[in-house]
Tab-separated table of C-alpha atoms in Angstrom:
chain	number	residue	atom	x	y	z
X	1	MET	CA	-32.182	-9.181	-25.876
X	2	THR	CA	-28.221	-8.917	-26.615
X	3	THR	CA	-26.678	-9.983	-29.897
X	4	MET	CA	-23.318	-10.747	-31.184
X	5	ASN	CA	-21.302	-7.357	-30.936
X	6	GLN	CA	-24.196	-5.235	-29.448
X	7	GLN	CA	-22.327	-2.483	-27.388
X	8	ILE	CA	-23.491	-1.836	-23.951
X	9	PRO	CA	-21.997	0.205	-21.167
X	10	GLY	CA	-18.614	-1.395	-20.192
X	11	GLY	CA	-18.222	-4.249	-22.708
X	12	SER	CA	-20.029	-6.324	-25.133
X	13	THR	CA	-22.096	-9.702	-25.032
X	14	ASN	CA	-22.575	-13.017	-26.994
X	15	SER	CA	-24.840	-14.292	-29.272
X	16	ASN	CA	-26.260	-16.788	-26.711
X	17	GLY	CA	-29.163	-14.561	-26.269
X	18	GLY	CA	-29.054	-15.055	-22.624
X	19	VAL	CA	-27.559	-17.178	-19.934
X	20	PRO	CA	-28.150	-21.143	-20.248
X	21	THR	CA	-31.617	-21.845	-19.118
X	22	SER	CA	-30.230	-24.418	-16.490
X	23	CYS	CA	-28.930	-21.351	-14.484
X	24	LEU	CA	-32.791	-20.221	-14.170
X	25	THR	CA	-33.983	-23.687	-12.739
X	26	GLY	CA	-31.080	-25.283	-11.125
X	27	TYR	CA	-27.672	-24.487	-9.473
X	28	VAL	CA	-25.585	-21.733	-11.199
X	29	ARG	CA	-22.234	-23.292	-11.390
X	30	VAL	CA	-19.609	-20.478	-11.848
X	31	VAL	CA	-15.791	-21.274	-12.332
X	32	ALA	CA	-13.116	-18.652	-12.421
X	33	LEU	CA	-9.681	-19.012	-14.121
X	34	GLY	CA	-7.017	-16.720	-14.156
X	35	ASP	CA	-4.183	-15.111	-12.013
X	36	SER	CA	-3.775	-13.261	-8.807
X	37	ALA	CA	-6.376	-10.670	-9.616
X	38	THR	CA	-9.192	-13.250	-9.958
X	39	TYR	CA	-7.495	-15.469	-6.958
X	40	GLY	CA	-8.433	-12.191	-4.914
X	41	LEU	CA	-5.233	-10.312	-3.807
X	42	GLY	CA	-5.669	-6.913	-2.795
X	43	ASP	CA	-9.046	-7.799	-1.097
X	44	ARG	CA	-8.543	-9.440	2.094
X	45	VAL	CA	-11.535	-10.691	4.141
X	46	GLY	CA	-10.429	-12.334	7.815
X	47	ASP	CA	-7.493	-14.606	6.914
X	48	HIS	CA	-8.188	-15.179	3.249
X	49	TRP	CA	-8.204	-13.336	-0.191
X	50	ARG	CA	-11.755	-12.795	-1.704
X	51	GLY	CA	-11.529	-10.893	-4.853
X	52	TRP	CA	-14.281	-9.722	-7.662
X	53	ALA	CA	-15.361	-13.388	-8.629
X	54	ALA	CA	-16.414	-14.521	-4.992
X	55	ILE	CA	-18.077	-11.194	-4.775
X	56	LEU	CA	-19.950	-11.725	-7.903
X	57	THR	CA	-20.770	-15.148	-6.895
X	58	GLU	CA	-21.978	-14.086	-3.233
X	59	ALA	CA	-24.429	-11.577	-4.855
X	60	ILE	CA	-25.598	-14.386	-7.461
X	61	GLY	CA	-26.159	-16.758	-4.389
X	62	THR	CA	-28.562	-14.306	-2.874
X	63	ALA	CA	-31.173	-15.608	-5.603
X	64	HIS	CA	-29.847	-18.827	-6.694
X	65	HIS	CA	-28.385	-21.885	-5.473
X	66	ILE	CA	-24.552	-21.707	-6.317
X	67	SER	CA	-21.568	-23.831	-6.842
X	68	PHE	CA	-18.292	-21.692	-7.115
X	69	CYS	CA	-15.021	-23.206	-8.012
X	70	ASN	CA	-11.957	-20.500	-8.032
X	71	LEU	CA	-9.056	-22.093	-9.717
X	72	ALA	CA	-7.097	-18.938	-10.458
X	73	GLN	CA	-3.537	-18.629	-9.063
X	74	SER	CA	-1.224	-15.907	-8.237
X	75	GLY	CA	1.518	-15.776	-10.940
X	76	ALA	CA	-0.450	-17.487	-13.398
X	77	THR	CA	0.052	-16.972	-17.282
X	78	VAL	CA	-2.135	-17.937	-20.218
X	79	ARG	CA	-0.038	-21.113	-20.641
X	80	ASP	CA	-0.658	-21.837	-17.111
X	81	VAL	CA	-4.342	-21.491	-17.350
X	82	ARG	CA	-4.464	-23.735	-20.237
X	83	GLY	CA	-2.193	-26.483	-18.741
X	84	THR	CA	-3.421	-26.604	-15.194
X	85	GLN	CA	-6.518	-24.740	-14.822
X	86	LEU	CA	-8.784	-25.579	-17.791
X	87	GLY	CA	-9.282	-29.310	-17.280
X	88	GLU	CA	-10.573	-28.788	-13.790
X	89	ALA	CA	-12.926	-25.982	-14.887
X	90	LEU	CA	-14.466	-28.108	-17.499
X	91	ASP	CA	-14.883	-30.902	-15.054
X	92	HIS	CA	-16.809	-28.562	-12.912
X	93	ARG	CA	-19.326	-28.225	-15.755
X	94	PRO	CA	-19.652	-24.248	-15.622
X	95	GLN	CA	-22.591	-22.269	-16.780
X	96	VAL	CA	-20.657	-19.269	-16.211
X	97	ALA	CA	-16.850	-19.065	-16.783
X	98	SER	CA	-14.381	-16.097	-15.965
X	99	LEU	CA	-11.036	-15.879	-17.757
X	100	VAL	CA	-9.073	-12.823	-16.819
X	101	VAL	CA	-5.345	-13.472	-17.584
X	102	GLY	CA	-2.433	-12.057	-19.583
X	103	ILE	CA	-0.766	-9.167	-17.541
X	104	ASN	CA	1.667	-11.621	-16.273
X	105	ASP	CA	2.576	-12.662	-19.751
X	106	VAL	CA	2.990	-8.932	-21.259
X	107	MET	CA	5.292	-8.128	-18.109
X	108	ARG	CA	7.654	-10.835	-19.013
X	109	SER	CA	10.733	-10.727	-21.332
X	110	SER	CA	9.358	-14.006	-22.944
X	111	TRP	CA	6.065	-12.345	-24.361
X	112	ASP	CA	4.812	-14.556	-27.109
X	113	ARG	CA	2.124	-13.043	-28.834
X	114	SER	CA	1.300	-16.309	-31.285
X	115	ARG	CA	1.496	-18.618	-28.400
X	116	THR	CA	-0.970	-16.602	-25.932
X	117	ARG	CA	-3.198	-16.313	-28.962
X	118	ALA	CA	-3.287	-20.217	-29.691
X	119	ASP	CA	-3.885	-20.549	-25.869
X	120	LEU	CA	-6.670	-18.193	-25.376
X	121	LEU	CA	-8.655	-19.463	-28.435
X	122	ASP	CA	-8.017	-23.145	-27.096
X	123	CYS	CA	-9.343	-22.141	-23.697
X	124	VAL	CA	-12.362	-20.109	-24.885
X	125	GLU	CA	-13.487	-22.633	-27.387
X	126	ALA	CA	-13.236	-25.335	-24.816
X	127	LEU	CA	-15.620	-23.559	-22.278
X	128	THR	CA	-18.064	-22.292	-24.822
X	129	GLN	CA	-18.421	-26.014	-26.179
X	130	SER	CA	-18.933	-26.851	-22.880
X	131	GLY	CA	-22.164	-24.754	-22.421
X	132	ALA	CA	-20.617	-22.063	-20.625
X	133	ILE	CA	-20.948	-18.058	-21.025
X	134	VAL	CA	-17.567	-16.706	-20.588
X	135	VAL	CA	-16.608	-13.590	-18.798
X	136	THR	CA	-13.440	-11.970	-19.984
X	137	VAL	CA	-11.840	-8.482	-20.316
X	138	ARG	CA	-10.197	-5.533	-22.492
X	139	PHE	CA	-7.159	-4.486	-20.132
X	140	HIS	CA	-6.402	-0.912	-19.186
X	141	ASP	CA	-2.929	0.858	-19.776
X	142	HIS	CA	-1.392	-0.921	-16.608
X	143	SER	CA	2.021	0.940	-17.194
X	144	ARG	CA	0.099	4.144	-16.156
X	145	VAL	CA	-0.926	2.396	-12.656
X	146	LEU	CA	2.517	1.279	-12.081
X	147	GLY	CA	3.914	4.821	-12.925
X	148	LEU	CA	6.359	3.348	-15.264
X	149	PRO	CA	9.027	5.955	-17.081
X	150	ARG	CA	8.074	6.554	-20.615
X	151	TRP	CA	10.829	4.254	-22.453
X	152	LEU	CA	9.245	1.390	-20.245
X	153	ALA	CA	5.638	2.268	-20.635
X	154	ARG	CA	5.542	2.351	-24.301
X	155	PRO	CA	6.647	-1.289	-24.921
X	156	MET	CA	4.139	-2.512	-22.239
X	157	ARG	CA	1.337	-0.432	-23.697
X	158	GLU	CA	2.169	-2.090	-26.907
X	159	ARG	CA	1.866	-5.515	-25.563
X	160	ILE	CA	-1.108	-4.888	-23.834
X	161	GLU	CA	-2.804	-3.735	-27.048
X	162	GLU	CA	-1.899	-6.911	-28.563
X	163	LEU	CA	-3.313	-8.839	-25.739
X	164	ASN	CA	-6.383	-6.939	-26.261
X	165	ALA	CA	-6.431	-7.440	-29.942
X	166	ILE	CA	-6.342	-11.425	-29.150
X	167	TYR	CA	-9.253	-10.957	-26.580
X	168	ASP	CA	-11.102	-9.096	-29.376
X	169	GLU	CA	-10.806	-11.757	-31.836
X	170	VAL	CA	-11.680	-14.583	-28.923
X	171	CYS	CA	-14.863	-12.750	-28.276
X	172	GLU	CA	-15.815	-12.199	-31.960
X	173	ARG	CA	-15.288	-15.960	-32.637
X	174	PHE	CA	-16.974	-17.340	-29.708
X	175	GLY	CA	-18.880	-14.821	-27.984
X	176	CYS	CA	-18.329	-13.563	-24.450
X	177	ILE	CA	-19.117	-10.978	-21.903
X	178	GLN	CA	-16.360	-8.624	-22.506
X	179	ILE	CA	-15.553	-6.167	-19.941
X	180	ASP	CA	-13.465	-3.004	-21.005
X	181	LEU	CA	-11.436	-1.913	-18.007
X	182	GLU	CA	-10.203	1.427	-19.543
X	183	ASP	CA	-13.905	2.387	-20.246
X	184	LEU	CA	-14.645	1.638	-16.551
X	185	GLY	CA	-11.938	4.112	-15.575
X	186	ILE	CA	-10.073	1.311	-13.366
X	187	GLY	CA	-6.744	2.386	-14.565
X	188	ALA	CA	-7.164	6.056	-13.801
X	189	GLN	CA	-8.107	6.162	-10.315
X	190	ARG	CA	-5.515	5.492	-7.610
X	191	GLY	CA	-8.285	4.228	-5.201
X	192	TYR	CA	-9.082	1.136	-7.300
X	193	TRP	CA	-5.674	-0.182	-6.896
X	194	ALA	CA	-3.959	-1.798	-3.874
X	195	ILE	CA	-0.757	-0.633	-2.434
X	196	ASP	CA	1.574	-2.638	-4.804
X	197	ARG	CA	-0.296	-0.936	-7.934
X	198	LEU	CA	-0.463	-4.604	-9.155
X	199	HIS	CA	-3.840	-5.748	-7.816
X	200	PRO	CA	-7.259	-4.087	-7.594
X	201	SER	CA	-8.168	-2.776	-4.209
X	202	GLU	CA	-11.427	-3.989	-2.453
X	203	ALA	CA	-13.132	-1.042	-4.406
X	204	GLY	CA	-11.471	-2.062	-7.612
X	205	HIS	CA	-12.733	-5.731	-7.107
X	206	ARG	CA	-16.171	-4.504	-6.305
X	207	LEU	CA	-16.199	-2.411	-9.393
X	208	LEU	CA	-15.427	-5.291	-11.598
X	209	ALA	CA	-18.045	-7.609	-9.920
X	210	ARG	CA	-20.633	-4.907	-10.210
X	211	ASN	CA	-20.191	-4.605	-14.020
X	212	VAL	CA	-20.136	-8.190	-14.473
X	213	ALA	CA	-23.331	-8.568	-12.588
X	214	GLU	CA	-25.031	-5.899	-14.725
X	215	HIS	CA	-24.277	-7.750	-17.783
X	216	LEU	CA	-25.598	-11.118	-16.421
X	217	ASN	CA	-28.756	-9.241	-15.373
X	218	SER	CA	-29.242	-8.228	-18.796
X	219	LEU	CA	-28.935	-11.555	-20.154
X	220	GLY	CA	-31.674	-12.952	-17.889
X	221	LEU	CA	-29.782	-13.993	-14.754
X	222	ALA	CA	-31.791	-12.209	-11.929
X	223	PHE	CA	-30.013	-11.325	-8.653
X	224	ASP	CA	-29.409	-8.168	-6.586
X	225	LEU	CA	-26.112	-6.312	-7.677
X	226	PRO	CA	-23.108	-6.560	-5.327
X	227	PRO	CA	-22.580	-3.178	-3.495
X	228	LEU	CA	-19.796	-0.826	-4.778
X	229	ALA	CA	-18.953	0.569	-1.468
X	230	PRO	CA	-15.905	-1.150	0.588
X	231	THR	CA	-16.537	-2.718	3.767
X	232	GLY	CA	-13.214	-3.292	5.256
X	233	SER	CA	-11.963	-0.943	8.250
X	234	THR	CA	-8.961	1.079	7.863
X	235	ALA	CA	-7.067	-1.354	10.284
X	236	ASP	CA	-7.831	-4.277	7.868
X	237	ARG	CA	-6.534	-2.337	4.731
X	238	ARG	CA	-3.357	-1.586	6.535
X	239	GLU	CA	-3.061	-5.431	7.440
X	240	SER	CA	-3.925	-6.281	4.086
X	241	ALA	CA	-0.987	-3.776	2.709
X	242	ARG	CA	1.668	-5.186	5.006
X	243	ILE	CA	0.513	-8.860	3.872
X	244	LEU	CA	0.158	-8.249	0.155
X	245	LEU	CA	3.623	-6.128	0.336
X	246	ALA	CA	5.368	-9.486	1.447
X	247	ALA	CA	3.535	-11.399	-1.321
X	248	SER	CA	4.385	-8.582	-4.187
X	249	VAL	CA	8.044	-7.699	-3.610
X	250	PRO	CA	9.481	-11.175	-4.469
X	251	TRP	CA	7.280	-11.126	-7.609
X	252	LEU	CA	8.602	-7.330	-8.149
X	253	VAL	CA	12.328	-8.546	-7.603
X	254	ARG	CA	11.709	-11.284	-10.265
X	255	ARG	CA	10.262	-8.807	-12.612
X	256	ALA	CA	13.025	-6.099	-12.185
X	257	ARG	CA	14.526	-7.063	-15.175
X	258	ASP	CA	11.507	-6.287	-17.339
X	259	LEU	CA	10.055	-3.545	-15.545
X	260	GLY	CA	13.427	-1.720	-14.878
X	261	PRO	CA	14.854	-1.469	-11.450
X	262	ARG	CA	14.132	2.122	-11.151
X	263	ALA	CA	10.247	1.464	-11.514
X	264	ALA	CA	10.420	-1.553	-9.431
X	265	THR	CA	12.011	0.181	-6.537
X	266	ARG	CA	9.639	2.989	-6.906
X	267	ILE	CA	6.649	0.633	-6.357
X	268	VAL	CA	8.399	-1.083	-3.462
X	269	HIS	CA	9.356	2.093	-1.579
X	270	ALA	CA	5.962	3.510	-1.882
X	271	ALA	CA	4.190	0.274	-0.541
X	272	ARG	CA	6.556	-0.093	2.331
X	273	ASN	CA	6.274	3.495	3.640
X	274	TYR	CA	2.283	3.101	3.300
X	275	ALA	CA	2.295	-0.051	4.984
X	276	ALA	CA	4.593	1.012	7.984
X	277	THR	CA	2.142	4.038	8.933
X	278	PRO	CA	0.226	3.132	11.922
X	279	ALA	CA	-3.736	2.925	11.232
X	280	PRO	CA	-5.627	5.540	13.286
X	281	LEU	CA	-7.637	4.555	16.119
X	282	GLU	CA	-10.975	3.907	15.612
X	283	ARG	CA	-13.487	6.058	17.171
X	284	ALA	CA	-16.149	4.629	19.577
């Protein structure tokens, strides 16, 4: 049985001693809060974005009745989550609640550590008091993924370290499943990232879903782990790249002042070149 601060591969677990007992006898109610990563950008299926939270919930649903509410929105900040997502999440009465947000905050010149800390503490306190086990993260060094020049990478890295310290405090105070994305290696391998370098690829989404599933299994919620292997075709990935690029470029333009024009231009050009390459013909 896991206890507060006991370290297991990929993160730490809380002091609940396991998932809520109602998960074992009735519906498992899952709610996802956050930004575009949890919304699913980077993992397109048919005409919609799926993402790691949906992959995880599909796996839970193979062994349990499931109710899933994804409230995450592209571009959301911590303040947005507290102001517009938290109330609806609590109405859902979740037993498992994911909260992955903050990268949009650190990439803005308006970054406010104190406000971010207060909002995250309020969100997790409300979710845990409602009876949910909270899933959250420690972020990787995203400046490395973006390929930022050194003079821009350093302040972004420092902000991410501040954000991680807040998440560490939150998890210490309330208890959470905390996934360390740096330990997972998600920031070190290009294949885990979509063409815009802002959102996980299908492989990245699956890696996160798999790791969270392993933690939930260890806490007593039994279900088959979601597979790691991507299922999308090359043609699907090309189409996803085109759509994702169209969605990401306006955001990059707005963030150019914070990222630096040179870094933003580099990302946009790489994405356009990739998306313009015709997909190879599938063999019969």
